[in-house]
Coordinates of C-alpha atoms in Angstrom, one line a residue:
P159 CA 17.0 30.4 4.6
D160 CA 20.5 29.3 5.6
N161 CA 22.4 26.0 5.9
F162 CA 22.1 25.3 2.2
E163 CA 25.8 25.5 1.5
N164 CA 26.2 21.9 0.4
V165 CA 22.8 21.4 -1.1
I166 CA 22.7 20.9 -4.9
G167 CA 19.0 20.3 -5.3
I168 CA 15.7 20.4 -3.4
I169 CA 12.5 18.3 -3.9
F170 CA 9.2 19.4 -2.5
S171 CA 7.2 16.2 -2.0
G172 CA 3.5 15.3 -2.4
G173 CA 1.0 15.4 0.4
P174 CA -2.7 15.2 1.3
H175 CA -3.4 19.0 1.8
S176 CA -4.7 21.8 -0.4
V177 CA -2.2 24.7 -0.5
Y178 CA -5.0 27.2 0.2
E179 CA -6.1 25.5 3.4
N180 CA -5.3 27.1 6.8
G181 CA -2.3 25.3 8.3
A182 CA -1.3 23.7 5.0
P183 CA 2.5 22.8 4.9
S184 CA 4.6 25.6 3.4
C185 CA 8.1 27.1 3.3
N186 CA 9.8 30.4 3.1
R187 CA 9.3 32.0 -0.3
R188 CA 13.0 32.9 -0.3
M189 CA 13.8 29.2 -0.9
L190 CA 12.8 29.8 -4.5
D191 CA 15.5 32.4 -4.8
L192 CA 18.5 30.4 -3.5
G193 CA 19.7 29.6 -7.0
I194 CA 19.4 25.8 -6.3
P195 CA 17.4 23.6 -8.7
I196 CA 14.0 22.7 -7.2
L197 CA 11.5 19.9 -8.3
G198 CA 8.0 20.0 -6.9
L199 CA 5.9 16.8 -7.0
C200 CA 2.1 16.9 -6.8
Y201 CA 1.5 19.1 -3.7
G202 CA 5.0 20.4 -4.1
H203 CA 4.2 21.5 -7.7
Q204 CA 1.1 23.3 -6.4
L205 CA 3.1 24.9 -3.6
I206 CA 5.6 26.4 -6.0
A207 CA 2.8 27.9 -8.0
F208 CA 1.0 29.2 -4.9
L209 CA 4.2 30.8 -3.5
S210 CA 4.9 32.4 -6.9
D211 CA 1.5 34.0 -7.1
G212 CA 0.1 31.5 -9.6
K213 CA -3.4 30.0 -9.1
V214 CA -4.3 26.6 -7.6
S215 CA -7.9 25.5 -7.9
R216 CA -10.1 22.4 -7.3
G217 CA -9.9 20.4 -10.5
E218 CA -13.1 19.9 -12.5
V219 CA -12.0 16.3 -12.9
Q220 CA -9.8 14.6 -10.4
E221 CA -7.1 12.2 -11.6
F222 CA -6.2 9.0 -9.9
G223 CA -4.1 6.3 -11.6
T224 CA -2.7 6.3 -15.1
A225 CA -2.9 9.3 -17.4
K226 CA -1.4 10.0 -20.8
L227 CA 1.1 12.8 -20.7
Q228 CA 2.2 14.9 -23.7
I229 CA 5.6 16.5 -23.1
D230 CA 7.8 19.2 -24.6
S231 CA 10.4 16.6 -25.7
K232 CA 13.1 19.2 -26.2
H233 CA 13.0 20.3 -22.5
P234 CA 16.1 19.0 -20.6
L235 CA 13.8 17.6 -17.8
F236 CA 12.3 15.2 -20.3
K237 CA 15.5 14.2 -22.1
G238 CA 15.3 10.6 -23.5
M239 CA 11.6 10.3 -22.8
S240 CA 8.7 9.6 -25.2
Q241 CA 6.7 12.6 -26.4
N242 CA 3.5 10.7 -25.3
T243 CA 4.2 8.8 -22.1
V244 CA 2.2 7.3 -19.2
V245 CA 2.3 8.8 -15.8
W246 CA 0.7 8.2 -12.4
M247 CA -1.7 10.8 -11.0
S248 CA -3.3 11.3 -7.6
H249 CA -4.7 14.8 -7.2
G250 CA -7.9 16.8 -6.7
D251 CA -6.4 20.3 -7.0
T252 CA -4.6 21.6 -10.1
V253 CA -2.5 24.6 -11.1
S254 CA -5.0 26.6 -13.2
V255 CA -2.8 29.6 -13.9
T256 CA 1.0 29.4 -14.1
P257 CA 3.0 32.0 -12.2
S258 CA 4.9 34.8 -14.0
G259 CA 8.1 33.4 -15.5
Y260 CA 6.8 29.8 -15.7
K261 CA 5.5 27.9 -18.7
A262 CA 3.6 24.7 -19.1
I263 CA 5.9 21.9 -20.4
A264 CA 3.5 18.9 -20.3
T265 CA -0.3 18.3 -20.3
T266 CA -2.8 15.6 -20.0
P267 CA -6.4 15.7 -21.4
D268 CA -7.7 16.7 -17.9
C269 CA -4.7 18.7 -16.7
P270 CA -3.4 21.6 -18.8
V271 CA -0.4 22.3 -16.4
A272 CA 0.8 18.7 -15.8
A273 CA 4.3 20.1 -15.6
M274 CA 5.7 23.6 -15.5
A275 CA 9.2 25.2 -15.6
D276 CA 11.0 28.4 -14.8
D277 CA 14.1 27.6 -16.8
S278 CA 16.0 30.7 -15.7
R279 CA 15.9 29.6 -12.1
K280 CA 15.8 25.8 -12.8
I281 CA 12.6 25.4 -10.9
F282 CA 10.2 22.7 -12.1
G283 CA 6.8 21.4 -11.0
L284 CA 5.1 18.0 -11.8
Q285 CA 1.5 17.3 -11.1
F286 CA 2.2 13.6 -11.5
H287 CA 4.4 11.2 -9.5
P288 CA 7.7 10.2 -11.3
E289 CA 9.0 8.3 -8.3
V290 CA 6.6 5.4 -8.5
T291 CA 6.9 2.2 -10.6
H292 CA 3.8 3.0 -12.6
T293 CA 5.3 6.1 -14.2
P294 CA 7.5 3.9 -16.5
E295 CA 9.8 6.7 -17.6
G296 CA 9.8 8.4 -14.2
S297 CA 13.3 7.1 -13.3
Q298 CA 14.7 8.8 -16.5
L299 CA 13.0 12.1 -15.5
L300 CA 14.5 12.0 -12.0
K301 CA 17.9 11.2 -13.4
N302 CA 17.5 14.2 -15.7
F303 CA 16.7 16.4 -12.7
L304 CA 19.8 15.1 -10.8
T305 CA 21.9 15.8 -13.9
I306 CA 20.6 19.4 -13.9
C307 CA 21.6 19.5 -10.2
G308 CA 25.1 18.2 -11.0
A309 CA 24.6 15.1 -8.8
K310 CA 26.9 12.1 -8.8
F311 CA 25.3 8.7 -9.3
E312 CA 27.1 6.6 -6.6
W313 CA 24.5 5.0 -4.3
N314 CA 23.8 1.3 -4.5
L315 CA 22.5 -1.3 -2.1
N316 CA 25.8 -3.1 -1.7
D317 CA 27.4 0.0 -0.3
Y318 CA 24.4 0.5 2.0
L319 CA 24.8 -2.9 3.7
P320 CA 28.0 -2.0 5.6
L321 CA 26.4 1.3 6.8
L322 CA 23.4 -0.7 7.9
E323 CA 25.6 -3.1 9.9
A324 CA 27.4 -0.3 11.6
K325 CA 24.1 1.3 12.6
I326 CA 22.8 -2.0 14.0
V327 CA 26.0 -2.6 16.1
Q328 CA 25.8 1.0 17.5
Q329 CA 22.1 0.9 18.4
C330 CA 22.4 -2.6 19.9
E331 CA 25.4 -1.9 22.0
G332 CA 25.0 -3.7 25.4
K333 CA 21.6 -5.0 24.4
K334 CA 19.9 -8.2 23.0
V335 CA 17.3 -8.1 20.3
F336 CA 13.8 -9.5 20.4
L337 CA 12.1 -9.8 17.0
L338 CA 8.5 -10.7 16.1
V339 CA 8.9 -12.9 13.1
S340 CA 5.8 -13.2 10.9
G341 CA 7.6 -15.3 8.2
G342 CA 7.1 -12.6 5.6
V343 CA 9.9 -11.1 3.6
D344 CA 10.6 -8.1 5.8
S345 CA 10.8 -9.8 9.2
T346 CA 12.7 -12.7 7.7
V347 CA 15.4 -10.4 6.2
V348 CA 15.7 -8.5 9.5
F349 CA 16.0 -11.8 11.4
S350 CA 18.7 -13.0 9.0
L351 CA 20.5 -9.7 9.2
L352 CA 20.5 -9.6 13.0
N353 CA 21.7 -13.2 13.3
K354 CA 24.6 -12.5 10.9
I355 CA 25.7 -9.2 12.6
L356 CA 25.0 -9.9 16.3
G357 CA 25.0 -13.7 16.4
P358 CA 22.2 -16.0 17.5
D359 CA 23.0 -15.7 21.2
R360 CA 22.0 -12.0 21.1
V361 CA 18.8 -12.5 19.0
L362 CA 15.5 -14.1 19.9
G363 CA 12.7 -14.5 17.3
L364 CA 9.1 -15.1 18.3
H365 CA 6.4 -16.1 15.8
I366 CA 3.0 -15.4 17.2
D367 CA 0.0 -17.3 15.8
N368 CA -2.7 -14.7 16.1
G369 CA -5.4 -16.8 14.6
L370 CA -5.4 -14.5 11.6
M371 CA -2.8 -16.3 9.6
R372 CA -3.3 -18.1 6.3
K373 CA -4.0 -21.9 6.2
N374 CA -1.2 -23.8 8.0
E375 CA 1.0 -20.7 7.8
S376 CA 2.5 -20.8 11.3
D377 CA 3.6 -24.4 11.0
E378 CA 5.1 -23.7 7.5
V379 CA 6.9 -20.6 8.7
M380 CA 8.5 -22.5 11.6
Q381 CA 9.5 -25.5 9.4
F382 CA 10.9 -23.3 6.7
L383 CA 13.0 -21.0 8.9
K384 CA 14.4 -23.8 11.1
K385 CA 15.4 -25.6 7.9
Q386 CA 17.5 -22.5 7.1
G387 CA 19.3 -23.0 10.5
F388 CA 17.4 -20.5 12.6
N389 CA 17.1 -22.3 15.9
N390 CA 16.7 -19.2 18.0
L391 CA 13.0 -19.0 17.0
R392 CA 10.0 -19.8 19.1
I393 CA 6.3 -19.9 18.5
K394 CA 3.4 -18.8 20.6
D395 CA -0.3 -19.6 19.9
A396 CA -2.2 -16.5 21.1
S397 CA -5.1 -16.8 18.8
A398 CA -7.7 -17.0 21.6
L399 CA -6.5 -13.6 23.0
F400 CA -6.5 -11.9 19.6
L401 CA -10.0 -13.1 18.7
K402 CA -11.3 -12.2 22.1
N403 CA -10.0 -8.6 21.7
L404 CA -11.5 -8.3 18.2
V405 CA -14.9 -9.9 18.9
D406 CA -17.0 -6.7 18.7
K407 CA -14.8 -4.5 16.6
V408 CA -16.0 -3.3 13.2
L409 CA -14.0 -0.3 12.0
P410 CA -10.7 -1.0 10.2
E411 CA -8.5 1.5 12.1
E412 CA -9.9 0.1 15.4
K413 CA -9.0 -3.5 14.4
R414 CA -5.5 -2.5 13.3
K415 CA -4.7 -0.7 16.5
I416 CA -6.0 -3.5 18.7
I417 CA -4.0 -6.1 16.8
G418 CA -0.8 -4.0 17.1
E419 CA -1.2 -3.5 20.9
T420 CA -2.1 -7.2 21.4
F421 CA 1.2 -8.2 19.7
L422 CA 3.0 -6.1 22.3
T423 CA 1.0 -7.6 25.1
V424 CA 2.0 -11.2 24.0
K425 CA 5.6 -10.1 23.6
D426 CA 5.7 -8.9 27.2
M427 CA 4.0 -12.0 28.4
E428 CA 6.6 -14.2 26.6
L429 CA 9.5 -12.1 28.0
E430 CA 8.2 -12.7 31.5
R431 CA 7.5 -16.4 30.9
L432 CA 11.0 -16.9 29.7
G433 CA 12.5 -15.0 32.6
L434 CA 14.1 -12.4 30.4
N435 CA 15.0 -8.9 31.8
P436 CA 13.2 -6.3 29.7
E437 CA 16.0 -3.8 30.4
E438 CA 18.4 -6.0 28.5
W439 CA 16.3 -6.2 25.4
I440 CA 15.2 -3.9 22.6
L441 CA 12.5 -4.7 20.1
A442 CA 13.3 -5.1 16.4
Q443 CA 10.8 -4.8 13.6
G444 CA 10.6 -5.3 9.8
T445 CA 9.1 -1.9 9.2
I446 CA 9.7 -0.6 5.7
Y447 CA 9.3 2.9 4.3
P448 CA 5.7 2.5 3.0
D449 CA 4.5 1.4 6.4
T450 CA 5.8 4.6 7.9
I451 CA 4.3 6.8 5.2
E452 CA 0.8 5.2 5.3
S453 CA 0.7 5.4 9.1
G454 CA 1.2 9.1 9.0
G455 CA 4.9 8.9 9.8
S456 CA 5.6 12.5 9.0
K457 CA 3.8 15.5 10.4
S458 CA 2.3 16.4 7.0
A459 CA 1.3 12.9 5.9
D460 CA -2.2 11.5 6.3
V461 CA -3.0 8.3 8.1
I462 CA -4.1 6.0 5.3
K463 CA -4.0 2.9 7.6
T464 CA -2.3 2.3 11.0
H465 CA 0.2 -0.5 10.5
H466 CA 0.6 -2.9 13.4
N467 CA 4.2 -1.6 13.9
R468 CA 3.0 2.0 14.3
V469 CA 0.5 1.7 17.2
Q470 CA 0.9 3.9 20.3
G471 CA 2.8 1.3 22.3
I472 CA 5.4 1.1 19.6
L473 CA 5.7 4.9 19.3
D474 CA 6.2 5.0 23.1
L475 CA 9.1 2.5 22.8
M476 CA 10.6 4.4 19.9
S477 CA 10.6 7.6 21.9
R478 CA 12.8 5.8 24.4
G479 CA 15.2 4.4 21.8
L480 CA 14.0 0.8 22.3
V481 CA 13.0 0.0 18.8
L482 CA 15.4 -1.1 16.0
E483 CA 14.1 -0.8 12.4
P484 CA 16.9 -1.7 10.0
L485 CA 14.7 -1.6 6.9
A486 CA 12.7 1.6 7.7
E487 CA 14.3 3.6 4.8
L488 CA 13.8 0.8 2.2
Y489 CA 11.1 -0.3 -0.2
K490 CA 9.9 -3.9 -0.7
D491 CA 12.0 -4.4 -3.9
E492 CA 15.1 -3.1 -2.1
V493 CA 14.4 -5.4 0.9
R494 CA 14.2 -8.4 -1.5
E495 CA 17.5 -7.3 -3.1
L496 CA 19.1 -7.1 0.4
G497 CA 17.7 -10.6 1.2
K498 CA 19.3 -11.9 -2.0
N499 CA 22.6 -10.6 -0.8
L500 CA 22.1 -12.4 2.5
N501 CA 21.5 -15.7 0.6
I502 CA 17.9 -16.0 1.7
P503 CA 16.2 -18.6 -0.6
H504 CA 14.3 -17.3 -3.6
A505 CA 11.0 -18.9 -2.6
L506 CA 11.0 -17.2 0.7
L507 CA 11.9 -13.8 -0.7
W508 CA 9.1 -13.9 -3.3
R509 CA 6.3 -15.0 -0.9
H510 CA 3.4 -12.7 -1.4
P511 CA 3.3 -9.8 1.2
F512 CA 0.9 -10.5 4.0
P513 CA -0.4 -7.7 6.2
G514 CA 0.6 -7.7 9.9
P515 CA -3.0 -7.7 11.0
G516 CA -3.5 -10.8 8.8
L517 CA -6.9 -11.9 7.7
A518 CA -8.6 -9.5 10.1
V519 CA -8.3 -6.7 7.6
R520 CA -9.5 -9.0 4.8
L521 CA -12.7 -9.9 6.7
L522 CA -14.9 -6.8 6.5
C523 CA -17.1 -6.4 9.5
N524 CA -20.5 -4.7 9.8
E525 CA -23.1 -4.0 12.5
Q526 CA -25.9 -2.5 10.4
V527 CA -28.2 -4.6 8.1
Q528 CA -30.2 -1.6 7.0
I529 CA -29.0 -0.2 3.7
Q530 CA -27.8 3.4 4.2
S531 CA -29.1 4.8 0.9
N532 CA -28.0 8.0 -0.8
P533 CA -30.7 8.8 -3.4
G534 CA -28.7 11.7 -4.9
L535 CA -25.6 9.5 -5.4
E536 CA -27.7 6.5 -6.6
S537 CA -29.3 8.6 -9.3
K538 CA -26.1 10.2 -10.5
I539 CA -24.4 6.7 -10.6
A540 CA -27.4 5.3 -12.5
L541 CA -27.1 8.0 -15.1
F542 CA -23.3 7.5 -15.4
L543 CA -23.7 3.7 -15.9
K544 CA -26.3 4.3 -18.5
Q545 CA -24.1 6.8 -20.4
N546 CA -21.3 4.3 -20.3
R547 CA -23.6 1.3 -21.3
V548 CA -22.5 -0.6 -18.2
R549 CA -24.7 -2.6 -15.8
G550 CA -23.9 -2.2 -12.1
E551 CA -24.7 -0.9 -8.7
V552 CA -23.2 0.8 -5.7
L553 CA -22.4 -1.7 -2.9
H554 CA -23.5 -0.4 0.5
I555 CA -20.3 -1.2 2.3
R556 CA -17.1 0.9 2.6
S557 CA -13.4 0.2 2.1
V558 CA -10.3 2.3 2.6
G559 CA -8.8 4.2 -0.3
V560 CA -6.1 6.8 -1.0
Q561 CA -6.9 9.8 -3.1
G562 CA -4.8 12.9 -3.3
D563 CA -2.4 11.3 -0.8
A564 CA -5.3 11.3 1.7
R565 CA -7.3 8.5 3.3
T566 CA -10.9 7.9 2.0
Y567 CA -13.5 5.5 3.4
A568 CA -16.0 5.1 0.6
H569 CA -18.2 2.8 -1.4
P570 CA -17.2 0.3 -4.1
I571 CA -19.2 0.1 -7.3
L572 CA -20.0 -3.3 -8.8
V573 CA -20.2 -3.8 -12.6
R574 CA -21.3 -6.7 -14.7
G575 CA -20.9 -8.0 -18.2
I576 CA -17.6 -6.3 -19.2
R577 CA -15.3 -8.9 -20.8
S578 CA -12.3 -6.7 -21.6
W579 CA -9.7 -5.6 -19.1
D580 CA -9.0 -2.4 -21.0
K581 CA -12.7 -1.4 -20.7
C582 CA -12.6 -2.3 -17.0
E583 CA -9.6 -0.1 -16.4
E584 CA -11.2 2.8 -18.4
F585 CA -14.4 2.5 -16.5
S586 CA -12.8 2.2 -13.1
T587 CA -10.6 5.2 -13.6
A588 CA -13.5 7.3 -14.9
V589 CA -16.0 6.5 -12.1
T590 CA -13.5 7.0 -9.3
N591 CA -12.2 10.3 -10.9
R592 CA -15.8 11.5 -11.2
F593 CA -17.4 10.5 -7.9
R594 CA -15.6 11.2 -4.6
E595 CA -18.0 8.8 -2.9
I596 CA -16.6 5.9 -5.0
N597 CA -13.0 4.8 -4.4
R598 CA -13.1 1.2 -5.8
A599 CA -14.7 -0.8 -8.6
V600 CA -15.2 -4.5 -8.8
L601 CA -16.2 -6.8 -11.7
E602 CA -18.7 -9.6 -11.1
I603 CA -17.0 -12.9 -12.2
G604 CA -19.7 -15.3 -11.0
K605 CA -22.8 -15.4 -8.9
V606 CA -25.3 -18.1 -7.8
G607 CA -29.0 -17.5 -8.4
Q608 CA -30.8 -14.3 -9.2
E609 CA -31.1 -12.8 -5.7
S610 CA -29.7 -9.4 -4.9
Y611 CA -26.6 -8.8 -2.7
C612 CA -27.8 -8.6 0.9
L613 CA -25.9 -6.9 3.7
I614 CA -25.5 -8.9 6.9
N615 CA -24.2 -8.4 10.4
A616 CA -20.6 -9.7 10.4
R617 CA -17.9 -10.1 13.1
C618 CA -14.3 -11.3 13.2
D619 CA -14.9 -14.9 14.4
R620 CA -13.2 -18.2 13.9
D621 CA -15.8 -19.6 11.5
K622 CA -15.5 -16.7 9.1
L623 CA -11.7 -16.8 9.3
D624 CA -11.7 -20.5 8.6
F625 CA -13.8 -20.0 5.5
L626 CA -11.6 -17.2 4.4
R627 CA -8.5 -19.3 5.0
L628 CA -9.9 -22.1 2.8
A629 CA -10.8 -19.6 0.0
D630 CA -7.4 -18.0 0.2
N631 CA -5.7 -21.4 0.0
I632 CA -7.7 -22.3 -3.1
C633 CA -6.7 -19.0 -4.7
T634 CA -3.0 -19.4 -3.9
R635 CA -3.0 -22.9 -5.3
F636 CA -4.7 -21.6 -8.4
L637 CA -2.0 -19.0 -8.9
H638 CA 0.8 -21.6 -8.6
E639 CA -1.0 -24.1 -10.9
N640 CA -1.3 -21.5 -13.6
G641 CA 2.2 -20.0 -13.3
L642 CA 0.9 -16.7 -12.1
Y643 CA 2.2 -16.6 -8.5
E644 CA 5.4 -14.6 -9.2
Q645 CA 3.8 -12.5 -11.9
I646 CA 1.4 -11.2 -9.3
W647 CA 2.9 -9.1 -6.5
Q648 CA 0.0 -9.8 -4.1
M649 CA -3.6 -11.1 -4.2
P650 CA -5.7 -10.4 -1.1
V651 CA -8.8 -12.5 -0.9
V652 CA -11.5 -10.5 0.9
L653 CA -14.7 -11.7 2.6
L654 CA -17.5 -9.1 2.4
P655 CA -20.3 -8.6 5.0
M656 CA -22.8 -9.6 2.3
V657 CA -24.5 -12.8 1.0
V658 CA -26.2 -14.0 -2.1
C659 CA -28.7 -16.8 -1.5
A660 CA -27.4 -16.9 2.1
K661 CA -23.9 -17.7 0.8
P662 CA -20.8 -15.5 1.3
V663 CA -19.4 -13.0 -1.2
L664 CA -15.6 -12.9 -2.0
V665 CA -13.4 -10.4 -3.7
I666 CA -10.0 -11.2 -5.2
R667 CA -7.5 -8.3 -5.5
P668 CA -4.6 -9.3 -7.7
V669 CA -2.1 -6.4 -8.1
H670 CA 1.2 -5.6 -9.7
S671 CA 3.6 -3.5 -7.8
S672 CA 7.2 -3.3 -6.6
E673 CA 7.2 -0.9 -3.7
A674 CA 3.5 -0.8 -2.6
M675 CA 3.2 3.0 -2.9
T676 CA 1.3 2.4 -6.1
A677 CA -0.2 -0.6 -7.7
K678 CA -2.1 -1.7 -10.8
F679 CA -4.7 -4.4 -10.8
F680 CA -3.3 -7.5 -12.5
Q681 CA -5.2 -8.9 -15.5
I682 CA -5.6 -12.6 -15.0
P683 CA -6.9 -14.2 -18.3
L684 CA -10.6 -14.2 -18.1
N685 CA -11.0 -17.8 -19.2
L686 CA -9.0 -18.9 -16.1
L687 CA -11.3 -17.0 -13.8
D688 CA -14.2 -19.3 -14.8
E689 CA -12.2 -22.2 -13.4
L690 CA -11.4 -20.4 -10.2
W691 CA -15.1 -19.4 -9.7
H692 CA -16.2 -23.0 -10.0
Q693 CA -13.6 -24.0 -7.3
L694 CA -14.9 -21.3 -4.9
K695 CA -18.5 -22.1 -5.7
D696 CA -17.9 -25.7 -4.7
I697 CA -17.0 -24.6 -1.1
G698 CA -20.1 -22.5 -0.8
T699 CA -19.3 -19.1 -2.2
G700 CA -22.3 -17.1 -3.3
A701 CA -20.4 -14.6 -5.6
L702 CA -16.9 -13.9 -6.8
L703 CA -15.9 -10.3 -7.5
Y704 CA -12.6 -9.0 -9.0
D705 CA -11.2 -5.7 -7.9
I706 CA -10.4 -3.6 -11.0
T707 CA -9.0 -0.6 -9.1
H708 CA -5.5 0.8 -9.2
K709 CA -3.7 2.3 -6.2
P710 CA -4.6 5.1 -6.0
P711 CA -7.6 5.4 -5.6
G712 CA -8.0 2.0 -3.8
T713 CA -5.4 0.8 -1.3
I714 CA -4.1 -2.7 -1.9
E715 CA -5.8 -4.1 1.2
W716 CA -9.5 -3.2 1.5
E717 CA -9.0 -2.2 5.2

């Protein structure tokens, strides 16, 4: 290894691979002998052990979500931290034998080597993720590592803004900028930033109503932004084209890619209709860092879900330097802070995030009404439920999850009768850690009649979208009326391809997060949920389920 002259520390990141797989990401072993402090996170922790002739094995119990960590509180990496602290796990493999020269410095009940250290070379490995919000003392740990490295603590968002402005001016030299404005936080911040730096004469915003928006959302977006003085914003109703392209599509990834490409088609149609020369324009997007990571944005990252701003058409434009993404290195909380510095109103900055593909990925589709049974799984789950004194069943549908930094497409499990959020969290963590075929758990809040859940054929059509819009509007109003809207980071409302007594089944997915890389399910007071169930039952809902899964193992959106 060379070119490390000015490097004071190295971090090996997490990833979806197993270190013993052919083609798994690696590095030159000599990097461990550079005399530079190294911190390995999750896969990086396992890689350090593997390169140092330790042993990495498939864990007897996988860990996804919160875990209780007991640390060596005297170790400098853990300075200022509680001896028993909560950390965020997402792994299937584990370091089973530490390499020579290393010692375990932290453990969890299911992971004897949750952290290890070779203090003589200042090399450390962590099986957990300190960089996410849901490792509460993770920032302190990272600060300790930077102190060990001798780093200065100088970066802040206010200093970043002038650098960002200079980058935008340079990339947009001689060009005008065309931006698809959804009305969400990210695109609104980009739109405001571009107007401020380039001026409205060089910026054109287009809001596309794709038929997948929330109730009255397109009208509200236009009114709100024009009230802020953005007069260089147009709207295009392309709902018929989007719905036509989605009519026979079932799989989540297929829907996402079609929606992303259709956005580009409509953008090109509008450029032509307005008589604008494509050679004079570049496309700007409100892409943030989690979008890139979840879309497989690095060669060693798994595709969890393809974001609409990472479809092939976008990648082709990016290869030609025709895409501007000012926020691509920021997380959602940093985008909001930047928006605050740009004087964007609080109410707009704190709108719940809404996926680019809209309600299409909250309307689960299905083309098989025959239950695909798995007798072996069913019997193991039945025994597990009995041992835990919980009533429930596996739902014969699938949703997207993220386990061990890799995409899963697996079954939810439905449980009944639990009236304690702590017990819900305990059960959800246990069942998803134990069974790879389960990546999500839901609690039954209400159900009409005694009939079983029945799988149906379901497509992305206007009638189902209208019902979902109505249900989503009721849920949003419920959050505002009960003072919960800003406490909850996001609450997807999901329509399943199932019915009870011929009535549709809904799932609500309230989560707490700040950067979307991890999330905890939010605990709405149970007595309030009875009120919400009655409101949804009045519009014809057959059952209301509550997602009690953290991320990982469940993604925030079901698709």
